[in-house]
């Protein structure tokens, strides 16, 4: 038997015996943050541990991704010889969350050098560190609130931080007008209240007088009920009170959400029997803590609501600058489009913006049933990019009405973009970041559904996809072209855009998109897909949707690459008609007698197409007027002046004289002028008939104001008054005059 003061037989105990009995996780890491030891309580606390984790990174023990940077900071700090203390969010193997308070010290070699890190961790909010840990909870609430400006995400982060660490139940109710609307209902242990008991998210909440939430709203101060059993409380309904009794609600706190002097709502917390706690009651200290938390939450909610209002306004502004929800009905084409704004940039760690962008697209009806298509992207984000986008769309629509080739349209648009300088005019920028006008990428297409010819020019935009018979290819342009606005004002040189043409087979699908569809899409491991990987997934998704309608193809394109989009996305899908549209064409001599022949051809064609007699007669009348105008001006076209020039007069064969043979003299007779022609082209669509008259005269027609005694000058006036639309456009070798007659069925 040992006596008092006598040493034990074996005074040294193995370290594993001591550390194995510690009610605290002990983790030892090397200089590279790899685990070299963890005691038995580590697995109890974190849900991870044991010999299989030796050699793995400390991050493998369930540290939440949002705290990875904090863990790296811990390692840097301690390896310098200092100590570190802080709170971590840990995700257990069973999916639950636990907050741990960690204390880290350097592991020193007997020589004094730091060889690793020793971390002591325990569950936060333990009674022996109550004050310190609950202030740590307030700090964590602030960090989480600062990371979001989306209202629902802000509310969710608050509830996830408080439950189950500080409460078993968390409710946040916000005013919507005069009513309180439940916005958050979060409970520990994946428990959910039965229907018809506690108000669900989205439902109106009415607190009776005397209820602790009603008191908090009336007093504008936090209210705590330390012992629910000892105090009789009112409840919104009998079912609500019965559920509280069944759960064993022990203590509750309510705090008003005040921001800028206004009451936004109320936040309430409760402890119940769904979890085991050393002390399942709140007290005055907790009331003050929740009051401090509520003030921060209210400010974050107010900021989030202002941000959402700003974002909704900006998105409404942008969507009103883009075409409507439904594409126009156009002959020979099926069209679908989709625009998706990205989520706020804060979710990607790049600062906070409304994510209004400059992606734009349009479908523009042109002359004689032809269609202009455009898709583009203004560099940058925000309201300025959206405003530039709106101006670009309006400018392009105006330029497109000239019916110039796509390359000419892009040159005019480039010149227009370079004039868009900010207030104060142009000055030489010090670097590219000071550019005063925007950079814009776009591709402009013109499609003729009757000839199936697609003409286009590109200004630095992504190539569209062509889907033909189940095969997907990139429609690469030979000349990609520079972005609009890349050349600074006042600099010399000219940027040329090359025009190209393709004949699209029947049933071809064209997929136009902006680069937000394939840029910076996150993987599950935190990395990002490359542009080529994203583009290949896009091709495959579009290929699988080949036999579906254009709306389904647009959705397949948008959903091709997983992950949140980092930039706004515009998609336009165009499919050509599988059958050829009806067209008749004939060329005539530009002589007055051919006016009746052209009218006869038009009348026969309209009859074959089943036009009503009154429509056919009107169309034939306008054909006569346009053809007569072409023939009249063709007959009056001034011929080039011809001069008599003798060869000898130029000194080539000496001076001309009477001794020269007559056959060497030039032909003095008047040559016959070349015969002038015009072409009459008739096109039938589903809702309209288009008439085109093409000739080689470059002069465009204009309406004249004919006097009472004038014999002519009224033809184009009749066309202007009787046709639905009319106009003229230059062609490569002359001009085309056209008009449209709607069909009545």
Phi, psi and omega in degrees: 000132182278143176261161180301130179093347178281139180290151177293164180297315179235094186287347183261127176253145177299141179305325181298327180294317181290308184292331179291337180263357182288133178276053185197141177285131177239119183233130179245130181236155175276188183293344182257017177064027174265137184289128175244351175196142169210137184280177186295326183290343179302315180291326178296318183281312189263342185085356177232149178154182182102175186295334182291345180266356177293129181096348179272165178291151177302333180294339181288352180274020171094014177295127183299148183302325182294342181255009180297319179297323179294323178294321178294323177295321176303312182297314180299318184292313185288323181293346174274359178102003181262172175256160183218143178219137180184181183247136178242150169261123182242138176258115181288166180296331180276004178094351180282167182244140175222139175262132183240144174260120186248141175232118186242136179228157178287145174264113188256144172283155177307336178285346180105348179286149180276119183253351182179200186225139173245126183242128173251125184225145175214166181292135178294163179069021171288147189300330183285348177230035191300307183298312183297318183289324181287331171291328174296325176296319177299320178296317181293322176302315180298318179297317182291323180292326181289347185267005184214144172235012173265129189302307185295323178292323177298313180296319180295321180294323178298311182295320181293332179284324184276330183247129004264010188295317186245343183209158173267338181219137178225129178234138173231121180243130180240149179286135169237091190077237180264357186253150173270127180244130178288125181249336179221136172219099187240136185224150180283160176064025180058024178277144176230142181289144178297149178301143178085005180255274176272147183299139178269166179301131181097346180271156177283140180243132177236115179264126181288159176303139181093344176293146186295330176289321177296321178296317181297319179293320182290320182276344186057041182208158181290144180233133179240139170245104188290322181226103182294326182294322183284336182249138177273120182245146173280160180224157179300330180205165179296321179295323178296316180294320181296321179294320177298320178294319181295323180284341183076049177299126184255326185203148183220156174222141173229141179222133178288150177259103185248131177213130180054035177080000181252145176272115180272335182164205183216144175244133181229144181232151180213148171252142182213189183277005181282352175221158179258126180227148177301322181222095185279043180222144173271161177221190183298325178297318179295323178299315179296321179296314180294325176298318178293320177297317182298324179295322177290318179298318181298318179296318178295320178296317179298315178297319180295321179293319176296320179296316180296321178297318178295318182293317179297321177296316180295319179293320177297321177300314182292315183294330177287340175278341179267167177301165182292183182292330184250128177294155178291156176278121183229140181293136174080005183221142164250131186230138170221145176221160181211134175236130179229118173285149178284162174291161179306145187295344182298332180291349178246009175072029182242026184092180186241124175219168180283348180067016168292129184240189183248019177293137182212157181203161179196155173234120191240115174294130180245193185290145173054038175082358177289159187228135172261133178237138178217145170217140184200177183212124175274133181297138177097179181225170176103182185297326181295318179298319179294321179294318177298318179302316179297319178294320179298316181297318179294318180295317180296320178299320179293315180295324184295331181293344175287348179059033175281162176299153182305321180297320178294322178297316180294325178295319177294320180292322177298315179298321180292319180298321183290347175270355183276072177263159182284183178302142180099356176079191185271141170217155182293122181286145178287324175208181185296333181291343181263015181304131185269344179240159187282163168253136187224132170254142177195160172231133180245129182241148169233123183241132175252108186291338181279321178267348183063024180267127176250120175251142182202160173218146187241140176238070173071025183257162178300139178291140177287168176261139174250125179248107183232116177052045177081359178254134182248126178226157172278128178273075183292138176272143177298315176248106183292326177080153179279156177295151177294134178086007182289334179267130182290148176301144177089352179269148181282184180089165182224137176262123183256143176245129183270136178262137179229159180229149173222143170261119185270125177297160178302138178078013178289141177247132179246124181247111177259141181206161175261164190290347176299339181289332187238005183257139170048057174260120188284145171270173179293333182273007179093345175281182181232149176292143173286163179299321181291322176298314180296320180295322179293320176296324177295315179300315183295319180295319178294322180298319180293334182265015188307314187272004179269174181283173186294329177296318180294324178293320178298318178293321179297322178295318182293324184267008186295318184254122181289163178100157179294141176284144182261350181217158179294156187230132172239134180227132174232125179246128182233129177238132181278158182294136179288344179240153181285145178276157184284131179210140175232141184212141178206145179255136183236157169288140182280068180234149183305326183293339182279352177298315180292325178295317178297321179292322180295318178298318180296317182297318180294319180294316180296323178295317178296329179278356177077027177291148175296150185302317183293325177291317181296320180295318178297315181297320180294323177300315181290327174301315180300317183295315182291317180295318178301318179298319180294314181296318182298314182285332176293322179289331183264008181293125181295135178276150180295143181289132180249135181245146177277120179232117179274143182300319181295331180296337179271000178079014182283322182236024183086174182293141179287142179213176183286347180280348180289145179293147183294332183292348178275348180285148179292161178290117182271000179284160182275117181291149178287131178295151179296146181289130179268147183227162170220156181242131176256121181239126181245130181235136178246127174249186181289325185241351184212161170243134178247138178241129176236137173238119184246135175216178186262012176275127184283344185285127180275142182286157175215152180285131178255154175265100183280139176280174183296328184260000179288140180278336182230192177094007183249356184298306181292334176296319177297316179300317180297324184277328190258335180275154177293317176211154173207166179177186178216155179214148175286145173244179183295335182229021180167232181211167175227130173253132186222159171209162184238135175239117178294145178269139174253133183250000000 
